[in-house]
Amino acid sequence: MAGIQTASGEYIDSSWELKVYVEDLGEDAEPITLRVTGEQHIGGVMLQLVEKIGISKDWSDHALWWKQKRQWLLKTNWTLDKYGILADALLIFMPQHKPVILSLPNQRSLRIRVCFSGTTFSACTEVCKILGIRHPEELSFLKAPEEREKKKKKEKDPVTQEIFDITSLQPTVAREGQVQFGGVPPHFIGSPEGQDCYKALSVCQTGLTPEDVQKRYKPTSVTDKTAVHARWLDSSKSLMQQGVQEGDRLWLQFKYYTFHDLEPKMDAVRINLLFEQARWAVLLEEAECTEEEMMTFAALQYHVNKLSVTSDPMLLPQDPALQDLDEALSHLEVKLEASTPSEALEGIELEPELQEYLKVFRPRKMTLKGYKQNWVMLKGTNVSCYKSKEEARGEPSILLALKGCEVIPEVNIASQKFCIKLLVPSPEGMNEVYLRCENEQQYACWMAGCRLAAKGRTMGDSSYDGEVQSILSFLTLQKSKPQTSASAAESINMLALVSPRYQKKLKLKQLSPRILEAYQNIAQITLMEAKLRFIQDWQSLPDFGVSYFLVRFKGARRDEILGIASNRLIRIDLNVGDVVKTWMYSNMKQWNVNWDIRQVSIEFTENINVAFTCVSASCKVVHEYIGGYIFMSTRAKDGGLKGLNEELFHKLTGGHEAL
């Protein structure tokens, strides 16, 4: 109902004027003035606005942004009064989806439309759906480091050389969920531009030079490693709320180092981007590795580079239905091997175990004692140590429950050192025990058993034999073979396959034969197997997957480093770099954030309490990391059948920041 206007032009009813700027009309356009009441719904305001603009177009993606409050007005059934909007509110009518430049782990750049109004988590999920990446919860967006970008000339920045425009490749509702054979999303197949973009996503970057590696920013200290995490966007807020503008550059990276269900048939893009992120972590020494391990990583890169030059991801399998049928029949044959019910029962009842003499070392303060020979048993998920085989019926001298523990390999092929370091959580902090094996086969069996036990699984698990073979393969890769052909080096620059430290240490004449020696052992594996092997070997490095933060612990006088991994928190001395304390998530009862003083407090079992303030990043980032890893640990329980539980993710990571 229109208000009654007096002679002076004023209205005497409850209506008032609301000014709305329309982004599509340009920056210099005057705002549209609407006459509204506080009881009017947001949906009605937008309808009135579109009528007054008078331009016939699809406005369905548009919404109102309240600039002063940095808030989207997405609840169209809410009234202006309910939102608290008055005449002085600065509202902008704009599209919710806008293009940004997305930098990927493989140094490629995309121009892609992202949602500016939903949470960053949902925007990332939407982007991953377009790119054909499953499990988007493992990735997130970082803001690009502005200072360094300004210093460099854009022409010299390899990231900006070629930008693939996929703003028009949005999957339609009808196509959602459809996946072609080989995991290629349908919207990449329809055009040459789409196919080129898919190749850029799924084929690794070849032709790297040592200069490409050297000019990438390399963190030189743990403090440098903490700087990157200040740039992670808040998953529970929208891009617009965090100051991201149309056309800005964002980085898409794997944030949580727990890679669920890597499937070569479905995850060509995901595996390639993960391989690239792993490769740069190794080349920039974000994850420390020995010289032998570096040669193994170089050999795998060499193999991937060679095969990538000729690979075409658009060549789909000839007859996938027949391949699947062959696999199904082979599984059926295995199940039918037990000819009688009693044989099948025997197989179920026998729980495999390991028991033999190993050398055991338990480091304690103020002791010089070395390894002692013990009779060691791995049964279920427990390790028991006895002084001799005859005493195995009595009480063990050492009993370790391996579930939730950390299993660290300590291997040196040249000196025939095959050690397994077990870090077992206890109320006091951490029990540390070393098991030393005599040979590779023994080491592979015990290492595989301990790794499974740490995950709460036994050697009866179907993955045990595969784990043993994987460990033996990795050991074989590290062995040197005397005869190699340097001519195999071809055009691949060997120096670009190792980190700058080894580029300086080893000359090309020394480096090429060593890489080719390791390469002889993997020359027969496929491209996808080589990428997966690289990822697996990266995961086995001692400091893999630790994200570092500069913090100040409650009661401490100086800053320290907090490392956050997929299963534990680590307190690290900033000056020396030594691990002071480790706390396992499995012992965590609850964690909270005092948003007023920006302090994170965590309560563990046995009345252990830890509190700290964050120095290098917002405490929301730390809170989100911890909650995110706990969310990741819940994924395997439903076998992925229920899909992604976004609500649970936000419950664990969102927090309740003080207004």
XYZ file of C-alpha atoms in Angstrom:
659
model
C 0.000 0.000 0.000
C 1.459 3.373 -0.979
C 2.117 5.877 1.770
C 0.121 9.118 2.051
C 2.233 12.027 0.840
C 1.910 15.471 2.511
C 2.320 18.835 0.804
C 5.988 18.903 1.814
C 6.573 15.569 0.033
C 6.978 13.432 3.186
C 5.228 10.108 3.753
C 3.233 9.671 6.968
C 2.979 5.862 6.920
C 5.707 3.342 7.938
C 7.392 3.126 4.508
C 10.872 4.512 3.815
C 13.393 4.816 1.010
C 16.046 2.158 0.447
C 18.890 2.753 -2.003
C 20.378 -0.274 -3.802
C 23.428 -0.201 -6.087
C 23.280 -2.592 -9.066
C 26.711 -3.953 -10.016
C 25.653 -4.823 -13.579
C 24.914 -1.132 -14.324
C 28.555 -0.133 -13.683
C 30.489 1.615 -10.901
C 29.339 5.136 -11.870
C 25.626 4.286 -12.048
C 23.299 5.939 -9.537
C 21.628 3.637 -6.990
C 18.055 2.476 -7.548
C 15.703 3.987 -4.940
C 12.922 1.734 -3.628
C 10.096 2.557 -1.221
C 9.835 -0.285 1.294
C 8.547 -1.173 4.764
C 10.349 -3.094 7.479
C 7.887 -5.978 7.031
C 8.861 -6.488 3.385
C 10.709 -9.723 2.594
C 14.141 -9.763 0.906
C 12.628 -11.733 -1.997
C 10.010 -8.994 -2.496
C 12.697 -6.292 -2.404
C 14.691 -8.076 -5.156
C 11.530 -8.530 -7.267
C 10.697 -4.829 -6.899
C 14.317 -3.945 -7.767
C 14.389 -6.062 -10.959
C 11.105 -4.501 -12.115
C 12.529 -1.005 -11.590
C 15.833 -1.835 -13.388
C 13.729 -2.759 -16.432
C 16.370 -4.944 -18.136
C 15.208 -8.338 -19.389
C 17.854 -10.958 -18.392
C 18.365 -13.927 -16.078
C 18.734 -12.459 -12.579
C 18.461 -15.836 -10.776
C 22.127 -15.874 -9.660
C 21.938 -12.353 -8.166
C 21.622 -11.579 -4.459
C 21.951 -8.602 -2.097
C 25.250 -7.845 -0.322
C 25.164 -5.613 2.786
C 28.477 -3.782 2.566
C 28.714 -2.305 6.088
C 27.982 -5.645 7.775
C 29.914 -7.693 5.158
C 26.927 -10.007 4.938
C 24.895 -11.672 2.183
C 21.085 -11.435 2.496
C 20.392 -14.970 1.293
C 17.326 -15.765 3.413
C 14.763 -14.350 1.007
C 11.860 -15.087 3.403
C 13.398 -12.866 6.125
C 12.058 -9.323 6.422
C 14.158 -6.142 6.400
C 13.331 -5.718 10.103
C 14.542 -9.229 10.932
C 17.894 -8.501 9.239
C 17.997 -5.089 10.991
C 18.205 -3.138 7.724
C 17.460 0.595 7.924
C 17.552 3.425 5.385
C 21.298 3.981 5.832
C 22.164 0.394 4.754
C 24.490 0.219 1.743
C 23.155 -2.689 -0.347
C 24.647 -3.962 -3.613
C 22.750 -6.238 -6.020
C 25.349 -8.501 -7.661
C 25.939 -12.008 -9.091
C 26.793 -14.694 -6.539
C 29.147 -16.478 -8.982
C 32.153 -14.555 -10.336
C 35.378 -15.547 -12.097
C 38.707 -15.837 -10.259
C 42.146 -17.041 -11.387
C 42.918 -20.378 -9.754
C 46.557 -21.509 -9.399
C 46.908 -25.298 -9.159
C 49.717 -27.428 -7.654
C 50.951 -28.253 -11.188
C 51.724 -24.564 -11.940
C 48.716 -24.286 -14.254
C 46.162 -21.484 -13.981
C 42.426 -21.552 -14.659
C 39.842 -18.813 -14.986
C 36.834 -20.340 -13.291
C 33.533 -19.124 -11.849
C 33.264 -19.636 -8.080
C 30.506 -18.948 -5.589
C 31.156 -15.769 -3.581
C 28.066 -16.117 -1.356
C 28.241 -19.663 0.057
C 30.900 -20.895 2.474
C 34.455 -21.306 1.174
C 34.009 -25.045 1.844
C 31.002 -25.251 -0.516
C 32.759 -23.028 -3.109
C 35.745 -25.414 -3.081
C 33.396 -28.402 -3.387
C 31.739 -26.775 -6.423
C 35.132 -26.124 -8.081
C 36.262 -29.722 -7.456
C 33.059 -31.009 -9.064
C 33.860 -28.991 -12.221
C 37.485 -30.237 -12.251
C 36.492 -33.862 -11.618
C 38.168 -34.095 -8.185
C 36.581 -36.462 -5.650
C 36.858 -35.840 -1.891
C 36.981 -32.014 -2.088
C 37.141 -31.838 1.725
C 40.894 -32.562 1.459
C 41.513 -29.292 -0.431
C 40.978 -25.601 0.234
C 41.818 -22.124 -1.039
C 44.757 -19.924 -0.046
C 45.125 -16.249 -0.842
C 48.028 -15.658 -3.231
C 51.115 -14.065 -1.612
C 50.606 -10.468 -2.805
C 54.010 -9.038 -1.845
C 55.975 -11.470 -3.993
C 53.599 -11.158 -6.950
C 54.019 -7.396 -6.994
C 57.827 -7.640 -6.984
C 57.942 -9.945 -9.998
C 57.026 -8.849 -13.480
C 53.965 -10.779 -14.530
C 55.564 -11.725 -17.863
C 58.268 -13.655 -15.982
C 55.839 -15.435 -13.673
C 55.317 -18.978 -15.096
C 51.926 -19.207 -13.411
C 50.485 -16.385 -15.534
C 51.860 -17.540 -18.910
C 48.757 -19.508 -19.907
C 45.328 -19.279 -18.314
C 42.719 -21.869 -19.312
C 39.301 -20.240 -19.387
C 36.667 -22.695 -18.174
C 34.056 -20.162 -17.039
C 31.691 -21.594 -19.673
C 32.288 -25.252 -18.711
C 29.929 -25.292 -15.720
C 28.300 -28.735 -15.422
C 24.524 -28.543 -15.769
C 22.182 -30.080 -13.197
C 21.341 -32.884 -15.632
C 25.006 -33.793 -15.974
C 25.863 -33.787 -12.296
C 27.035 -37.145 -11.055
C 27.705 -38.425 -14.561
C 31.256 -39.599 -15.132
C 32.611 -41.010 -18.369
C 34.879 -44.076 -18.500
C 38.298 -43.055 -17.261
C 36.791 -40.482 -14.906
C 36.648 -37.637 -17.476
C 33.791 -35.241 -16.597
C 31.416 -34.895 -19.593
C 31.798 -31.110 -19.900
C 35.501 -31.522 -20.811
C 34.772 -33.847 -23.746
C 32.462 -31.663 -25.846
C 34.969 -29.081 -27.117
C 38.671 -28.873 -28.091
C 39.156 -26.172 -25.411
C 37.670 -28.474 -22.783
C 39.917 -31.359 -23.858
C 43.020 -29.137 -23.754
C 42.084 -28.003 -20.258
C 41.555 -31.587 -19.072
C 44.987 -32.556 -20.411
C 46.507 -29.610 -18.511
C 44.836 -30.865 -15.318
C 45.637 -34.571 -15.653
C 49.116 -34.582 -17.289
C 52.135 -33.632 -15.189
C 54.295 -30.616 -15.968
C 57.291 -31.721 -18.069
C 60.386 -29.849 -19.213
C 61.308 -28.364 -15.823
C 64.740 -26.728 -15.602
C 66.957 -26.304 -12.516
C 66.189 -22.569 -12.738
C 62.439 -23.302 -12.423
C 63.152 -25.109 -9.153
C 65.617 -22.516 -7.846
C 63.341 -19.515 -8.367
C 60.407 -21.088 -6.501
C 60.135 -19.764 -2.956
C 61.802 -22.208 -0.552
C 61.182 -21.939 3.209
C 64.624 -21.932 4.837
C 63.476 -22.409 8.444
C 60.528 -23.790 10.395
C 59.430 -20.191 11.011
C 59.244 -19.666 7.236
C 57.076 -22.784 6.969
C 54.579 -21.222 9.399
C 53.987 -18.193 7.137
C 52.003 -20.058 4.467
C 49.228 -21.098 6.870
C 48.189 -17.514 7.610
C 46.875 -17.408 4.027
C 44.323 -20.249 4.288
C 40.781 -18.959 3.833
C 38.204 -19.596 6.570
C 36.090 -22.554 5.373
C 32.958 -21.383 7.210
C 32.896 -17.863 5.716
C 32.191 -16.766 2.140
C 34.892 -15.483 -0.226
C 33.219 -12.060 -0.229
C 33.394 -11.862 3.588
C 37.142 -12.466 3.391
C 37.879 -9.663 0.946
C 38.244 -11.791 -2.212
C 37.288 -9.785 -5.309
C 36.316 -10.762 -8.837
C 39.442 -11.642 -10.856
C 41.643 -12.195 -7.781
C 44.146 -15.070 -7.757
C 43.557 -17.954 -5.351
C 45.605 -21.124 -4.831
C 43.904 -24.524 -4.737
C 45.978 -26.927 -2.617
C 45.583 -30.154 -0.659
C 45.256 -28.950 2.940
C 44.617 -32.164 4.888
C 47.202 -34.900 4.324
C 44.800 -37.842 4.537
C 44.037 -38.991 1.002
C 40.933 -41.161 1.078
C 40.260 -43.803 -1.569
C 42.707 -42.919 -4.378
C 41.213 -44.713 -7.380
C 43.192 -44.584 -10.680
C 40.056 -45.135 -12.790
C 38.236 -42.151 -11.271
C 40.954 -39.822 -9.970
C 43.235 -38.908 -12.884
C 43.122 -35.170 -12.055
C 43.221 -35.676 -8.294
C 46.210 -38.054 -8.446
C 48.088 -35.791 -10.856
C 47.594 -32.660 -8.721
C 48.537 -34.633 -5.614
C 51.676 -35.938 -7.364
C 52.609 -32.355 -8.325
C 52.100 -31.076 -4.774
C 54.214 -33.989 -3.473
C 56.897 -33.338 -6.108
C 57.252 -29.669 -5.145
C 57.273 -30.565 -1.438
C 60.272 -32.825 -2.157
C 62.046 -30.418 -4.552
C 61.641 -27.475 -2.150
C 62.636 -29.686 0.811
C 59.415 -29.007 2.705
C 59.703 -32.685 3.636
C 63.264 -33.730 4.548
C 64.661 -36.806 2.813
C 68.002 -38.611 2.587
C 70.216 -38.646 -0.496
C 69.114 -42.203 -1.328
C 65.453 -41.237 -1.033
C 66.053 -38.169 -3.229
C 67.508 -40.425 -5.956
C 64.410 -42.644 -5.727
C 62.097 -39.638 -6.041
C 64.177 -38.371 -8.990
C 63.900 -41.749 -10.752
C 60.116 -41.755 -10.337
C 59.900 -38.186 -11.685
C 62.094 -39.190 -14.630
C 59.751 -42.092 -15.406
C 56.623 -39.922 -15.052
C 58.141 -37.231 -17.307
C 59.027 -39.779 -20.015
C 55.565 -41.344 -20.065
C 53.703 -38.004 -19.765
C 55.163 -36.697 -23.031
C 53.323 -39.382 -25.022
C 50.273 -39.982 -22.787
C 46.796 -38.827 -23.833
C 44.252 -38.835 -20.994
C 41.406 -38.573 -23.524
C 42.184 -42.092 -24.835
C 39.666 -44.048 -22.792
C 39.844 -47.812 -22.024
C 38.821 -49.985 -25.007
C 36.193 -52.074 -23.235
C 35.824 -51.216 -19.533
C 32.864 -53.580 -19.112
C 35.032 -56.582 -20.046
C 37.840 -55.363 -17.762
C 35.416 -55.157 -14.832
C 34.067 -58.632 -15.671
C 37.601 -60.107 -15.635
C 38.246 -58.517 -12.247
C 34.977 -59.846 -10.840
C 35.765 -63.375 -12.087
C 39.265 -63.289 -10.588
C 37.795 -62.292 -7.196
C 35.256 -65.124 -7.511
C 38.052 -67.648 -8.195
C 39.841 -66.565 -5.031
C 36.698 -67.003 -2.968
C 36.084 -70.487 -4.393
C 39.594 -71.756 -3.587
C 38.369 -73.272 -0.300
C 36.788 -76.507 -1.559
C 35.070 -77.460 1.723
C 33.331 -75.454 4.487
C 35.908 -76.702 7.018
C 38.782 -75.317 4.920
C 37.015 -71.960 4.689
C 36.505 -71.952 8.485
C 40.171 -72.774 9.101
C 41.150 -69.766 7.014
C 38.884 -67.523 9.084
C 39.966 -68.850 12.467
C 43.736 -68.621 11.930
C 44.889 -65.106 12.820
C 48.396 -64.585 11.383
C 51.111 -63.444 13.775
C 54.857 -62.718 13.712
C 57.281 -64.065 16.317
C 61.079 -64.248 16.074
C 64.284 -62.852 17.536
C 64.827 -59.141 16.844
C 67.195 -56.583 18.320
C 65.296 -54.146 20.555
C 66.388 -50.761 21.856
C 64.434 -48.624 24.307
C 66.113 -45.206 24.686
C 66.099 -43.804 28.195
C 67.757 -40.770 29.695
C 71.262 -41.223 31.153
C 71.830 -44.631 29.600
C 74.469 -45.944 27.185
C 72.915 -49.373 26.643
C 72.408 -50.406 23.024
C 70.289 -52.999 21.248
C 69.451 -56.266 23.048
C 68.233 -59.448 21.394
C 64.603 -60.185 22.363
C 61.953 -62.698 21.363
C 59.343 -60.367 19.817
C 55.712 -61.215 19.009
C 53.249 -59.189 16.937
C 49.787 -60.548 17.606
C 46.643 -58.617 16.749
C 47.613 -54.975 17.288
C 50.041 -55.603 20.177
C 53.810 -56.106 20.283
C 55.262 -58.146 23.187
C 58.995 -58.464 23.933
C 60.526 -61.300 25.986
C 64.148 -61.938 26.981
C 64.002 -65.349 25.266
C 61.620 -67.650 23.375
C 61.301 -69.899 26.447
C 59.886 -67.016 28.526
C 57.193 -66.214 25.946
C 54.463 -67.868 28.047
C 55.033 -65.457 30.943
C 54.743 -61.693 31.365
C 56.482 -59.672 28.611
C 59.247 -57.225 29.530
C 57.736 -54.735 27.055
C 54.080 -54.639 25.967
C 53.050 -52.078 23.348
C 49.494 -51.424 22.132
C 50.224 -50.137 18.613
C 46.758 -48.793 17.725
C 47.127 -45.047 17.153
C 50.929 -45.149 17.402
C 53.422 -43.657 14.959
C 55.546 -46.074 12.884
C 58.704 -44.475 11.446
C 61.105 -46.260 9.044
C 64.854 -45.832 9.653
C 66.582 -47.592 6.768
C 70.034 -47.345 5.228
C 70.553 -49.863 2.414
C 74.315 -49.290 2.146
C 74.988 -50.120 5.811
C 72.250 -52.811 5.923
C 70.358 -50.953 8.642
C 66.668 -51.932 8.804
C 65.045 -50.266 11.823
C 61.444 -49.589 12.819
C 60.875 -46.741 15.273
C 57.647 -47.059 17.275
C 56.272 -43.975 19.045
C 53.482 -45.227 21.300
C 51.310 -42.645 23.134
C 51.094 -42.881 26.917
C 49.766 -40.580 29.690
C 53.343 -39.304 30.270
C 53.816 -38.369 26.607
C 55.404 -40.958 24.330
C 57.037 -44.407 24.636
C 59.863 -44.851 22.134
C 61.014 -48.332 21.050
C 63.278 -49.395 18.150
C 63.052 -52.817 16.442
C 66.070 -53.785 14.304
C 65.657 -56.446 11.615
C 68.344 -58.601 9.991
C 67.302 -58.273 6.326
C 64.874 -56.684 3.888
C 62.289 -59.490 3.923
C 62.095 -59.540 7.722
C 61.895 -55.743 7.827
C 59.095 -55.626 5.216
C 56.972 -58.165 7.130
C 57.372 -56.411 10.496
C 56.979 -52.914 9.043
C 53.759 -53.882 7.234
C 52.398 -55.564 10.395
C 53.200 -52.527 12.570
C 51.674 -50.080 10.067
C 48.425 -52.049 9.963
C 48.383 -52.390 13.776
C 48.779 -48.605 14.086
C 45.562 -48.293 12.049
C 43.812 -50.825 14.306
C 44.044 -53.646 11.741
C 45.795 -57.024 11.975
C 47.958 -59.052 9.580
C 44.801 -60.952 8.658
C 43.728 -57.832 6.746
C 43.625 -58.269 2.957
C 46.007 -55.329 2.465
C 48.897 -56.965 4.416
C 50.562 -58.776 1.482
C 50.278 -55.677 -0.710
C 51.864 -53.566 2.025
C 54.796 -56.014 2.298
C 55.337 -55.897 -1.481
C 55.109 -52.086 -1.498
C 57.832 -51.855 1.175
C 60.054 -54.362 -0.659
C 59.574 -52.394 -3.895
C 60.623 -49.161 -2.184
C 63.748 -50.874 -0.804
C 64.553 -52.271 -4.262
C 64.252 -48.777 -5.729
C 66.922 -47.523 -3.341
C 69.424 -50.225 -4.297
C 72.159 -49.276 -6.733
C 72.760 -51.323 -9.854
C 76.241 -51.234 -11.349
C 75.406 -51.124 -15.069
C 73.275 -48.358 -16.504
C 73.129 -46.537 -19.781
C 73.643 -42.794 -19.636
C 72.135 -42.511 -23.109
C 68.705 -43.080 -21.550
C 68.837 -39.582 -20.100
C 67.601 -38.185 -23.414
C 66.256 -34.643 -23.185
C 65.068 -34.660 -19.543
C 67.132 -32.285 -17.392
C 68.362 -34.489 -14.534
C 69.290 -31.543 -12.296
C 65.639 -30.420 -12.266
C 64.647 -33.753 -10.641
C 66.430 -33.000 -7.336
C 66.303 -30.181 -4.794
C 68.714 -27.198 -5.063
C 70.851 -28.676 -2.249
C 71.630 -31.779 -4.340
C 71.949 -29.690 -7.502
C 74.906 -27.993 -5.787
C 76.280 -31.123 -4.134
C 76.291 -33.482 -7.134
C 77.501 -32.660 -10.615
C 75.465 -33.830 -13.589
C 78.045 -36.558 -14.387
C 77.549 -37.997 -10.879
C 73.792 -37.426 -10.734
C 72.639 -38.948 -14.052
C 74.079 -42.462 -13.457
C 72.614 -42.602 -9.940
C 69.124 -41.598 -11.101
C 69.276 -44.048 -14.005
C 70.388 -46.844 -11.650
C 67.253 -46.364 -9.574
C 65.190 -45.954 -12.751
C 66.087 -49.463 -13.993
C 63.998 -50.912 -11.155
C 60.802 -49.045 -12.107
C 61.094 -48.858 -15.898
C 58.225 -51.344 -16.363
C 55.556 -49.736 -14.155
C 52.724 -47.642 -15.634
C 52.407 -43.855 -15.471
C 49.633 -43.982 -12.852
C 51.556 -46.546 -10.762
C 54.623 -44.264 -10.808
C 52.578 -41.272 -9.589
C 50.954 -43.341 -6.837
C 54.347 -44.778 -5.815
C 55.753 -41.234 -5.554
C 52.798 -40.199 -3.359
C 53.194 -43.305 -1.142
C 56.947 -42.754 -0.715
C 56.300 -39.081 0.117
C 53.812 -40.212 2.780
C 56.480 -42.480 4.324
C 58.923 -39.600 4.986
C 59.345 -38.921 8.742
C 58.027 -35.331 8.730
C 55.381 -35.836 6.026
C 52.119 -33.947 6.431
C 53.078 -31.685 9.347
C 51.711 -28.123 9.172
C 53.658 -25.671 11.324
C 52.410 -22.727 13.408
C 54.221 -20.200 15.605
C 52.463 -20.212 19.006
C 52.972 -19.118 22.601
C 52.069 -21.851 25.100
C 50.333 -20.768 28.301
C 52.929 -20.134 31.000
C 55.836 -20.056 28.510
C 58.080 -16.998 28.091
C 58.956 -17.427 24.427
C 57.392 -18.539 21.164
C 57.484 -22.183 20.094
C 56.382 -24.211 17.079
C 53.201 -26.283 17.020
C 53.121 -29.007 14.364
C 49.689 -30.333 13.350
C 49.574 -33.730 11.627
C 46.732 -36.081 10.719
C 46.921 -37.995 14.019
C 48.823 -35.816 16.498
C 49.942 -32.412 17.749
C 53.679 -31.788 18.168
C 55.384 -29.208 20.405
C 58.733 -28.193 18.880
C 61.528 -26.090 20.365
C 61.940 -23.094 18.053
C 65.698 -22.646 18.611
C 66.884 -26.271 18.535
C 64.131 -27.819 16.397
C 63.701 -30.798 18.740
C 60.314 -32.363 19.493
C 59.445 -31.515 23.096
C 56.085 -33.276 23.384
C 53.588 -35.180 21.241
C 49.865 -35.496 21.913
C 47.687 -37.967 19.971
C 44.162 -37.065 18.849
C 43.047 -40.465 20.141
C 43.713 -39.161 23.682
C 41.872 -35.861 23.105
C 38.668 -35.283 25.078
C 37.746 -31.811 23.824
C 39.157 -28.553 22.484
C 37.874 -25.000 22.732
C 38.767 -21.495 21.600
C 38.448 -18.356 23.711
C 37.796 -15.949 20.832
C 38.270 -12.862 23.048
C 41.893 -13.647 23.964
C 42.482 -15.852 20.858
C 43.540 -18.845 22.943
C 43.123 -22.507 21.963
C 42.762 -24.923 24.906
C 42.793 -28.718 24.570
C 41.946 -31.330 27.193
C 43.474 -34.804 26.930
C 42.968 -37.944 28.995
C 44.812 -38.317 32.329
C 43.948 -34.657 33.189
C 46.467 -33.243 30.695
C 45.546 -29.700 29.580
C 47.294 -27.685 26.858
C 46.618 -24.028 26.003
C 48.301 -21.654 23.556
C 47.772 -18.463 21.567
C 48.601 -18.317 17.836
C 51.277 -15.895 16.648
C 51.757 -16.678 12.933
C 48.107 -17.211 11.953
C 44.560 -16.760 13.240
C 43.592 -19.256 15.942
C 40.618 -20.086 13.686
C 43.082 -21.697 11.234
C 44.481 -23.953 13.994
C 40.975 -24.746 15.252
C 39.931 -25.668 11.701
C 42.997 -27.889 11.168
C 42.339 -29.922 14.321
C 38.603 -30.219 13.639
C 39.280 -31.016 9.980
C 41.577 -33.926 10.797
C 39.057 -35.315 13.282
C 36.399 -35.023 10.550
C 38.703 -36.886 8.110
C 39.030 -39.753 10.598
C 35.217 -40.281 10.508
C 35.031 -40.726 6.720
C 35.964 -44.403 6.387
C 33.277 -45.566 8.823
C 30.352 -45.332 6.375
C 32.439 -46.534 3.434
C 31.636 -43.300 1.599
C 28.048 -44.422 0.944
C 26.414 -41.481 2.726
C 28.369 -38.850 0.823
C 30.049 -35.817 2.302
C 28.655 -34.679 5.667
C 29.188 -30.921 5.290
C 27.166 -30.176 8.426
C 29.509 -32.314 10.573
C 32.557 -30.639 8.989
C 31.278 -27.187 9.985
C 30.377 -28.407 13.492
C 33.965 -29.588 14.003
C 35.733 -26.686 12.273
C 33.399 -23.675 12.384
C 33.764 -22.405 15.936
C 31.716 -19.530 17.327
C 33.713 -16.351 16.960
C 32.771 -13.446 19.184
C 31.010 -10.679 17.249
